Short mmCIF file of C-alpha atoms and ligand atoms in Angstrom, two decimals:
data_model
loop_
_atom_site.label_atom_id
_atom_site.label_comp_id
_atom_site.label_asym_id
_atom_site.label_seq_id
_atom_site.Cartn_x
_atom_site.Cartn_y
_atom_site.Cartn_z
CA UNK I 1 -102.17 -201.02 -114.08
CA UNK I 2 -100.37 -200.25 -110.71
CA UNK I 3 -98.25 -202.50 -109.33
CA UNK I 4 -95.61 -202.78 -106.39
CA UNK I 5 -93.45 -204.66 -104.86
CA UNK I 6 -94.69 -206.63 -101.17
CA UNK I 7 -91.04 -207.61 -98.75
CA UNK I 8 -91.70 -209.97 -96.58
CA UNK I 9 -89.17 -209.31 -93.72
CA UNK I 10 -86.92 -212.19 -92.45
CA UNK I 11 -84.93 -212.56 -88.26
CA UNK I 12 -85.69 -209.38 -87.29
CA UNK I 13 -89.77 -210.38 -87.66
CA UNK I 14 -87.85 -212.27 -84.17
CA UNK I 15 -86.78 -208.77 -82.43
CA UNK I 16 -90.17 -208.10 -80.19
CA UNK I 17 -89.67 -204.67 -78.97
CA UNK I 18 -86.23 -203.85 -81.42
CA UNK I 19 -88.42 -205.01 -84.55
CA UNK I 20 -89.85 -201.47 -85.01
CA UNK I 21 -85.95 -199.97 -85.18
CA UNK I 22 -84.50 -202.88 -86.80
CA UNK I 23 -87.81 -202.58 -89.86
CA UNK I 24 -86.37 -198.57 -89.37
CA UNK I 25 -82.95 -199.38 -90.67
CA UNK I 26 -83.27 -201.79 -92.84
CA UNK I 27 -86.36 -199.47 -94.76
CA UNK I 28 -83.59 -196.45 -94.52
CA UNK I 29 -81.54 -198.68 -97.06
CA UNK I 30 -83.98 -200.00 -99.31
CA UNK I 31 -84.79 -195.14 -99.75
CA UNK I 32 -80.92 -195.24 -100.72
CA UNK I 33 -80.41 -198.62 -102.76
CA UNK I 34 -83.66 -197.43 -104.78
CA UNK I 35 -84.14 -193.01 -104.47
CA UNK I 36 -81.65 -193.44 -107.89
CA UNK I 37 -84.41 -195.40 -110.07
CA UNK I 38 -87.78 -192.23 -108.91
CA UNK I 39 -89.11 -191.05 -106.37
CA UNK I 40 -91.44 -194.27 -104.59
CA UNK I 41 -93.46 -194.33 -101.69
CA UNK I 42 -92.31 -196.88 -98.64
CA UNK I 43 -95.82 -197.66 -96.99
CA UNK I 44 -94.93 -200.19 -93.24
CA UNK I 45 -98.20 -202.11 -92.51
CA UNK I 46 -99.06 -205.65 -91.06
CA UNK I 47 -95.58 -206.21 -90.93
CA UNK I 48 -95.12 -206.13 -94.42
CA UNK I 49 -93.49 -203.16 -96.45
CA UNK I 50 -94.34 -202.58 -99.65
CA UNK I 51 -92.63 -200.16 -102.06
CA UNK I 52 -95.10 -197.65 -104.43
CA UNK I 53 -93.76 -196.14 -107.21
CA UNK I 54 -94.53 -192.60 -107.75
CA UNK I 55 -93.24 -192.03 -110.97
CA UNK I 56 -93.74 -194.05 -114.72
CA UNK I 57 -90.24 -194.06 -115.28
CA UNK I 58 -89.32 -195.97 -112.16
CA UNK I 59 -87.58 -199.49 -113.85
CA UNK I 60 -89.45 -201.91 -111.88
CA UNK I 61 -86.76 -204.74 -113.10
CA UNK I 62 -83.72 -202.85 -111.71
CA UNK I 63 -85.60 -201.98 -108.79
CA UNK I 64 -86.61 -205.96 -108.61
CA UNK I 65 -82.55 -206.50 -108.60
CA UNK I 66 -82.39 -203.55 -105.81
CA UNK I 67 -84.35 -205.40 -103.63
CA UNK I 68 -82.92 -208.70 -104.13
CA UNK I 69 -79.50 -207.60 -102.94
CA UNK I 70 -80.71 -206.03 -99.56
CA UNK I 71 -80.01 -207.78 -96.48
CA UNK I 72 -83.16 -208.22 -94.43
CA UNK I 73 -85.74 -209.27 -96.62
CA UNK I 74 -86.87 -212.84 -96.32
CA UNK I 75 -88.87 -212.75 -99.43
CA UNK I 76 -89.98 -210.47 -102.18
CA UNK I 77 -92.30 -210.41 -105.11
CA UNK I 78 -94.17 -208.06 -107.33
CA UNK I 79 -98.04 -207.63 -107.01
CA UNK I 80 -101.06 -205.63 -108.66
CA UNK I 81 -102.87 -203.18 -106.69
CA UNK I 82 -107.04 -203.47 -106.84
CA UNK I 83 -110.09 -201.61 -104.97
CA UNK I 84 -111.06 -204.37 -102.45
CA UNK I 85 -114.30 -205.29 -104.69
CA UNK I 86 -114.05 -208.38 -105.84
CA UNK I 87 -115.61 -207.09 -109.61
CA UNK I 88 -111.72 -205.67 -110.30
CA UNK I 89 -109.87 -208.67 -108.20
CA UNK I 90 -110.71 -210.19 -110.92
CA UNK I 91 -110.16 -207.93 -113.41
CA UNK I 92 -106.91 -207.29 -112.16
CA UNK I 93 -105.89 -211.14 -112.56
CA UNK I 94 -107.04 -211.89 -115.42
CA UNK I 95 -105.68 -208.86 -116.75
CA UNK I 96 -102.17 -209.23 -115.00
CA UNK I 97 -101.45 -212.99 -115.33
CA UNK I 98 -102.05 -213.09 -118.86
CA UNK I 99 -97.95 -213.74 -119.69
CA UNK I 100 -97.16 -216.03 -116.87
CA UNK I 101 -100.49 -217.73 -117.30
CA UNK I 102 -99.63 -218.17 -121.50
CA UNK I 103 -96.76 -220.42 -119.95
CA UNK I 104 -97.87 -222.98 -118.01
CA UNK I 105 -100.64 -225.76 -117.65
CA UNK I 106 -101.69 -225.55 -114.01
CA UNK I 107 -102.49 -223.52 -111.44
CA UNK I 108 -103.82 -223.09 -107.81
CA UNK I 109 -105.39 -219.86 -105.43
CA UNK I 110 -103.97 -219.06 -102.26
CA UNK I 111 -106.52 -216.39 -100.54
CA UNK I 112 -104.90 -214.27 -97.31
CA UNK I 113 -107.41 -212.64 -95.86
CA UNK I 114 -106.44 -210.02 -92.86
CA UNK I 115 -108.81 -207.77 -93.20
CA UNK I 116 -111.72 -209.60 -92.00
CA UNK I 117 -114.44 -207.60 -92.83
CA UNK I 118 -114.07 -207.85 -96.64
CA UNK I 119 -117.50 -210.06 -97.33
CA UNK I 120 -116.04 -213.30 -98.98
CA UNK I 121 -114.01 -215.94 -97.03
CA UNK I 122 -110.87 -217.52 -98.36
CA UNK I 123 -111.79 -220.51 -99.53
CA UNK I 124 -114.49 -217.81 -101.43
CA UNK I 125 -112.09 -215.58 -103.06
CA UNK I 126 -110.06 -218.90 -104.37
CA UNK I 127 -113.20 -220.37 -106.16
CA UNK I 128 -114.18 -216.98 -107.38
CA UNK I 129 -110.31 -215.40 -108.91
CA UNK I 130 -109.83 -219.25 -109.66
CA UNK I 131 -113.05 -219.62 -111.92
CA UNK I 132 -112.68 -216.19 -113.53
CA UNK I 133 -108.83 -217.88 -114.59
CA UNK I 134 -110.65 -221.14 -115.98
CA UNK I 135 -112.89 -218.52 -117.86
CA UNK I 136 -109.63 -216.42 -119.17
CA UNK I 137 -107.63 -218.71 -119.95
CA UNK I 138 -108.84 -222.50 -121.18
CA UNK I 139 -106.07 -224.54 -121.62
CA UNK I 140 -105.24 -224.05 -117.56
CA UNK I 141 -106.88 -226.57 -115.33
CA UNK I 142 -106.09 -226.84 -111.81
CA UNK I 143 -103.80 -228.84 -109.60
CA UNK I 144 -103.90 -228.07 -105.60
CA UNK I 145 -101.34 -230.62 -104.84
CA UNK I 146 -98.53 -230.01 -107.07
CA UNK I 147 -98.76 -226.77 -109.44
CA UNK I 148 -96.93 -225.44 -112.71
CA UNK I 149 -97.93 -221.59 -110.16
CA UNK I 150 -99.59 -220.69 -106.66
CA UNK I 151 -101.36 -217.35 -107.12
CA UNK I 152 -101.80 -215.32 -103.71
CA UNK I 153 -104.66 -213.07 -103.47
CA UNK I 154 -104.52 -210.33 -100.52
CA UNK I 155 -107.09 -208.33 -98.65
CA UNK I 156 -105.18 -205.95 -96.58
CA UNK I 157 -106.32 -202.80 -95.06
CA UNK I 158 -104.69 -201.06 -98.01
CA UNK I 159 -106.53 -202.71 -100.88
CA UNK I 160 -106.25 -206.20 -102.51
CA UNK I 161 -103.07 -207.59 -104.04
CA UNK I 162 -102.58 -209.79 -106.42
CA UNK I 163 -99.42 -211.96 -106.25
CA UNK I 164 -97.55 -215.29 -108.16
CA UNK I 165 -94.70 -216.66 -106.54
CA UNK I 166 -92.52 -215.22 -104.59
CA UNK I 167 -88.38 -214.50 -104.88
CA UNK I 168 -86.23 -214.97 -102.06
CA UNK I 169 -84.62 -211.91 -101.01
CA UNK I 170 -81.17 -211.90 -99.58
CA UNK I 171 -81.21 -212.97 -95.66
CA UNK I 172 -79.28 -211.71 -92.90
CA UNK I 173 -79.96 -208.79 -90.55
CA UNK I 174 -80.35 -204.70 -91.68
CA UNK I 175 -76.78 -203.71 -92.43
CA UNK I 176 -76.16 -201.06 -89.69
CA UNK I 177 -77.95 -202.87 -86.77
CA UNK I 178 -74.59 -205.06 -86.26
CA UNK I 179 -72.15 -202.32 -85.75
CA UNK I 180 -69.23 -201.82 -87.56
CA UNK I 181 -66.11 -203.84 -88.66
CA UNK I 182 -63.33 -203.08 -91.50
CA UNK I 183 -62.47 -206.42 -93.17
CA UNK I 184 -58.54 -206.76 -94.29
CA UNK I 185 -59.35 -207.79 -97.83
CA UNK I 186 -56.71 -208.89 -100.33
CA UNK I 187 -58.20 -209.91 -104.33
CA UNK I 188 -58.49 -213.54 -103.52
CA UNK I 189 -62.12 -215.40 -103.71
CA UNK I 190 -61.72 -215.90 -99.53
CA UNK I 191 -61.96 -212.15 -97.97
CA UNK I 192 -64.71 -210.73 -100.63
CA UNK I 193 -66.30 -213.75 -99.34
CA UNK I 194 -66.07 -212.91 -95.51
CA UNK I 195 -67.15 -209.59 -95.56
CA UNK I 196 -70.11 -210.51 -97.92
CA UNK I 197 -71.07 -213.11 -95.33
CA UNK I 198 -69.88 -210.72 -92.45
CA UNK I 199 -72.23 -207.59 -93.94
CA UNK I 200 -75.23 -210.24 -94.16
CA UNK I 201 -75.93 -210.05 -90.17
CA UNK I 202 -75.85 -206.60 -90.19
CA UNK I 203 -72.26 -205.73 -90.09
CA UNK I 204 -71.73 -201.87 -91.96
CA UNK I 205 -67.72 -202.59 -93.34
CA UNK I 206 -64.58 -200.74 -93.87
CA UNK I 207 -62.00 -201.63 -95.71
CA UNK I 208 -58.29 -202.31 -95.51
CA UNK I 209 -56.34 -203.39 -98.09
CA UNK I 210 -51.77 -203.41 -98.11
CA UNK I 211 -50.50 -203.06 -101.03
CA UNK I 212 -46.92 -203.11 -101.36
CA UNK I 213 -45.26 -200.92 -105.29
CA UNK I 214 -43.63 -202.00 -106.73
CA UNK I 215 -43.99 -205.48 -106.52
CA UNK I 216 -47.33 -205.21 -106.43
CA UNK I 217 -49.29 -202.86 -109.51
CA UNK I 218 -52.12 -200.54 -109.44
CA UNK I 219 -53.78 -203.29 -111.33
CA UNK I 220 -53.85 -205.22 -107.75
CA UNK I 221 -55.41 -202.47 -106.04
CA UNK I 222 -57.80 -202.13 -108.82
CA UNK I 223 -59.35 -205.15 -108.43
CA UNK I 224 -59.76 -204.88 -105.05
CA UNK I 225 -62.26 -201.96 -105.81
CA UNK I 226 -63.59 -203.94 -108.12
CA UNK I 227 -63.93 -206.68 -105.56
CA UNK I 228 -65.41 -204.34 -103.26
CA UNK I 229 -67.82 -202.71 -104.92
CA UNK I 230 -69.58 -205.67 -105.72
CA UNK I 231 -69.78 -206.31 -102.39
CA UNK I 232 -71.19 -202.95 -101.99
CA UNK I 233 -74.22 -203.67 -103.59
CA UNK I 234 -75.31 -206.04 -100.75
CA UNK I 235 -73.28 -203.79 -97.74
CA UNK I 236 -74.04 -200.35 -98.62
CA UNK I 237 -70.84 -197.67 -99.17
CA UNK I 238 -68.31 -198.89 -98.12
CA UNK I 239 -64.87 -196.88 -96.16
CA UNK I 240 -61.48 -197.96 -98.83
CA UNK I 241 -58.02 -197.64 -97.06
CA UNK I 242 -55.07 -198.67 -98.92
CA UNK I 243 -51.77 -199.18 -96.51
CA UNK I 244 -48.49 -198.95 -98.18
CA UNK I 245 -47.06 -201.67 -96.72
CA UNK I 246 -43.60 -202.16 -98.63
CA UNK I 247 -41.23 -201.16 -96.38
CA UNK I 248 -42.55 -202.72 -93.83
CA UNK I 249 -42.69 -206.35 -96.32
CA UNK I 250 -38.29 -204.67 -97.23
CA UNK I 251 -37.49 -204.21 -93.76
CA UNK I 252 -38.65 -207.93 -92.67
CA UNK I 253 -37.95 -209.47 -95.95
CA UNK I 254 -34.44 -207.93 -94.55
CA UNK I 255 -33.91 -208.42 -90.91
CA UNK I 256 -36.02 -211.36 -90.13
CA UNK I 257 -36.24 -215.28 -90.77
CA UNK I 258 -37.49 -216.53 -93.49
CA UNK I 259 -39.39 -218.61 -92.06
CA UNK I 260 -41.16 -216.41 -90.55
CA UNK I 261 -41.90 -213.69 -92.77
CA UNK I 262 -45.79 -213.89 -93.71
CA UNK I 263 -45.94 -214.52 -89.84
CA UNK I 264 -44.42 -211.71 -89.30
CA UNK I 265 -46.33 -209.72 -91.81
CA UNK I 266 -49.33 -210.63 -90.94
CA UNK I 267 -48.37 -209.96 -86.85
CA UNK I 268 -47.73 -206.08 -88.77
CA UNK I 269 -51.51 -206.01 -90.78
CA UNK I 270 -53.52 -207.29 -87.81
CA UNK I 271 -51.59 -204.17 -85.70
CA UNK I 272 -52.06 -201.60 -88.46
CA UNK I 273 -55.65 -202.76 -88.71
CA UNK I 274 -57.09 -202.76 -85.36
CA UNK I 275 -54.96 -198.25 -85.09
CA UNK I 276 -57.35 -197.96 -87.88
CA UNK I 277 -60.31 -199.35 -87.08
CA UNK I 278 -60.23 -197.66 -83.45
CA UNK I 279 -60.77 -194.95 -85.68
CA UNK I 280 -63.08 -194.95 -87.53
CA UNK I 281 -65.06 -196.62 -84.08
CA UNK I 282 -65.07 -200.13 -86.11
CA UNK I 283 -65.36 -202.81 -83.09
CA UNK I 284 -63.67 -206.08 -84.64
CA UNK I 285 -61.37 -207.39 -87.81
CA UNK I 286 -63.24 -209.28 -90.41
CA UNK I 287 -60.23 -211.71 -92.84
CA UNK I 288 -60.39 -214.38 -94.87
CA UNK I 289 -58.89 -217.32 -93.64
CA UNK I 290 -59.84 -220.85 -93.40
CA UNK I 291 -58.08 -223.48 -90.55
CA UNK I 292 -55.49 -225.02 -92.45
CA UNK I 293 -56.34 -223.48 -95.91
CA UNK I 294 -51.92 -221.68 -96.17
CA UNK I 295 -49.47 -221.88 -93.67
CA UNK I 296 -50.96 -219.27 -92.23
CA UNK I 297 -53.35 -220.17 -90.94
CA UNK I 298 -52.73 -222.97 -89.16
CA UNK I 299 -54.23 -222.95 -84.73
CA UNK I 300 -50.17 -221.94 -83.44
CA UNK I 301 -50.69 -219.56 -86.51
CA UNK I 302 -53.65 -218.00 -86.10
CA UNK I 303 -53.21 -217.50 -82.29
CA UNK I 304 -49.85 -215.82 -82.92
CA UNK I 305 -51.65 -212.86 -85.51
CA UNK I 306 -54.53 -212.46 -82.95
CA UNK I 307 -51.85 -212.28 -80.15
CA UNK I 308 -50.95 -208.71 -81.01
CA UNK I 309 -54.71 -207.29 -81.24
CA UNK I 310 -57.19 -206.76 -78.97
CA UNK I 311 -60.25 -206.90 -80.51
CA UNK I 312 -62.97 -209.73 -81.43
CA UNK I 313 -60.96 -211.06 -84.93
CA UNK I 314 -64.33 -212.10 -87.26
CA UNK I 315 -63.03 -214.77 -89.50
CA UNK I 316 -66.50 -216.10 -90.83
CA UNK I 317 -64.59 -218.39 -93.35
CA UNK I 318 -63.06 -220.61 -90.43
CA UNK I 319 -63.89 -224.60 -90.64
CA UNK I 320 -65.26 -224.17 -94.99
CA UNK I 321 -64.41 -225.85 -97.82
CA UNK I 322 -62.98 -224.38 -100.21
CA UNK I 323 -64.90 -225.34 -102.82
CA UNK I 324 -67.68 -224.08 -100.36
CA UNK I 325 -66.34 -220.34 -100.29
CA UNK I 326 -66.47 -220.56 -104.22
CA UNK I 327 -70.13 -221.08 -104.47
CA UNK I 328 -71.18 -217.76 -102.30
CA UNK I 329 -67.95 -217.00 -104.13
CA UNK I 330 -69.80 -216.98 -107.25
CA UNK I 331 -73.59 -216.32 -106.07
CA UNK I 332 -72.46 -212.15 -105.33
CA UNK I 333 -69.95 -212.34 -108.86
CA UNK I 334 -66.68 -211.10 -106.80
CA UNK I 335 -65.23 -215.10 -108.04
CA UNK I 336 -64.60 -214.29 -112.05
CA UNK I 337 -62.46 -211.17 -110.19
CA UNK I 338 -61.18 -212.33 -108.02
CA UNK I 339 -59.45 -215.51 -110.48
CA UNK I 340 -58.13 -212.75 -112.66
CA UNK I 341 -54.73 -213.16 -112.63
CA UNK I 342 -52.30 -210.51 -109.51
CA UNK I 343 -50.21 -210.08 -106.83
CA UNK I 344 -50.26 -210.09 -103.34
CA UNK I 345 -48.16 -208.19 -101.23
CA UNK I 346 -48.73 -212.03 -99.29
CA UNK I 347 -47.08 -213.74 -102.06
CA UNK I 348 -44.06 -211.66 -102.72
CA UNK I 349 -41.88 -212.86 -100.18
CA UNK I 350 -43.21 -216.22 -99.98
CA UNK I 351 -40.55 -217.95 -97.41
CA UNK I 352 -39.56 -221.64 -98.90
CA UNK I 353 -40.70 -223.11 -95.64
CA UNK I 354 -42.72 -221.72 -93.79
CA UNK I 355 -43.21 -222.41 -90.29
CA UNK I 356 -46.58 -224.42 -89.47
CA UNK I 357 -45.93 -224.81 -85.36
CA UNK I 358 -44.75 -221.02 -84.19
CA UNK I 359 -45.99 -219.88 -80.93
CA UNK I 360 -45.79 -216.17 -80.23
CA UNK I 361 -43.19 -216.23 -78.37
CA UNK I 362 -40.74 -217.27 -81.63
CA UNK I 363 -42.45 -214.16 -83.49
CA UNK I 364 -41.40 -211.82 -81.44
CA UNK I 365 -37.66 -212.92 -81.18
CA UNK I 366 -37.85 -212.78 -85.26
CA UNK I 367 -39.29 -209.35 -85.07
CA UNK I 368 -36.97 -208.09 -82.28
CA UNK I 369 -34.66 -205.89 -84.45
CA UNK I 370 -37.62 -204.28 -86.03
CA UNK I 371 -38.86 -200.83 -85.10
CA UNK I 372 -42.19 -201.93 -85.31
CA UNK I 373 -44.23 -199.07 -83.92
CA UNK I 374 -41.96 -195.74 -86.45
CA UNK I 375 -42.31 -198.28 -89.69
CA UNK I 376 -46.21 -198.59 -88.30
CA UNK I 377 -46.43 -194.84 -87.73
CA UNK I 378 -45.25 -194.60 -91.51
CA UNK I 379 -48.10 -197.27 -93.08
CA UNK I 380 -50.63 -194.50 -90.75
CA UNK I 381 -49.11 -192.25 -92.12
CA UNK I 382 -49.30 -192.53 -95.59
CA UNK I 383 -52.91 -194.52 -95.87
CA UNK I 384 -54.65 -193.26 -98.88
CA UNK I 385 -58.76 -193.61 -98.46
CA UNK I 386 -61.86 -193.90 -100.50
CA UNK I 387 -65.21 -194.98 -100.77
CA UNK I 388 -66.26 -197.38 -101.84
CA UNK I 389 -70.70 -197.85 -104.10
P1 ATP N 401 -56.99 -216.30 -101.48
O1 ATP N 401 -55.94 -215.31 -101.56
O2 ATP N 401 -57.28 -217.68 -101.83
O3 ATP N 401 -58.86 -215.61 -101.43
P2 ATP N 401 -56.98 -215.79 -98.83
O4 ATP N 401 -56.51 -213.70 -99.11
O5 ATP N 401 -57.97 -215.15 -98.06
O6 ATP N 401 -56.90 -216.32 -99.54
P3 ATP N 401 -54.10 -215.56 -97.49
O7 ATP N 401 -53.66 -214.09 -98.43
O8 ATP N 401 -53.28 -215.89 -96.31
O9 ATP N 401 -55.47 -215.97 -98.36
O10 ATP N 401 -55.09 -214.23 -97.14
C1 ATP N 401 -55.25 -214.46 -95.78
C2 ATP N 401 -56.36 -213.42 -95.12
O11 ATP N 401 -55.82 -212.11 -95.35
C3 ATP N 401 -57.10 -213.47 -95.92
O12 ATP N 401 -58.54 -213.84 -95.95
C4 ATP N 401 -57.32 -211.34 -96.31
O13 ATP N 401 -58.45 -210.93 -94.73
C5 ATP N 401 -55.84 -211.05 -95.50
N1 ATP N 401 -55.09 -209.92 -96.68
C6 ATP N 401 -54.26 -210.99 -97.10
N2 ATP N 401 -54.10 -210.13 -97.84
C7 ATP N 401 -54.11 -208.82 -97.54
C8 ATP N 401 -54.01 -207.78 -98.52
N3 ATP N 401 -53.01 -207.67 -98.47
N4 ATP N 401 -54.11 -206.59 -97.65
C9 ATP N 401 -55.71 -206.52 -96.99
N5 ATP N 401 -55.30 -207.75 -95.81
C10 ATP N 401 -55.49 -209.03 -96.99
MG1 MG N 402 -54.64 -214.33 -100.71
#
């Protein structure tokens, strides 16, 4: 029996004249994601996208998993295809729903008839299909208020489709419709969640990681790559820049007042990130900061890090509690990787008493002994790039 995936668009259905542009980007993303699984045909009709496998070896289960990770999709379902003929609809309903019907006790049928030429009206379709299912599976009964399962029969221009239930999609906007931004990624819990959250709004991701070997290990870098590949299951390919940060941190540790170590380091990170972002046409930076989480994330401290860049800094977790962030990281499967022990460059030279209420001029004073431009140029020149899929 021919089976397809039916997709209902999310928020972009509201985009009026731009809707077709958003849909085209989402279809391109779907195609890229599903290509390795076998041949498919994608049809966009009557505000629904249909994915039809055209090869026998198409991995349907894996395809459903991929679809669940594509932003822009509100809901999706698998459905059997029938001719627009009542006998065929009844036969296919009985056959297609056999497995699921054996595991439930009550059901109801809903009909959606967008082809108004179909000779049966919606209530008649419900009665016909309901009766056929009751005859085939006598242990069932109909419950229109609280059924174990709702069977939906859709009569569209192209064919009739039989499905039960809908799976919630990833929501958001198709990646690529919101421009590109660079996420500052550590190996912690927060920054992968921040990356995912912005990707959900249609933003294409670049990533920047600061590494301080030998203080930080190769394992820490590997961890960042593992985290990004989890995010990439949603966002698509990510261009990762690994910036050598050792010299900068040693210079700060040697020459600057200890209470400003973290802040100065973060100002370097922001400056370097902005330069890399501009080079690669990114329009914003993304961080995983949340107000008050640590000393460098108080409002005055955030003001000092923002002061060195002119591009917008997106902080999608800014008002979230740690447990809310953890909940998302579990959902996107980054949590277990994030909690692997590792050392981040931020934790290498941590001051005992960091400033929680710094001012911009205090930071500028504290860092004035450094040749910032030279240090930044060196770091950028020695940055290495890698694509993460
Ligand atoms: P957690 O480690 O609890 O997940 P965090 O990494 O967000 O928290 P901080 O170490 O204060 O907490 O870093 C704040 C933000 O700075 C991070 O969310 C991330 O965006 C950025 N950042 C920290 N370390 C690095 C790094 N080594 N490379 C790139 N960005 C970093
Ligand atoms: Mg961290």
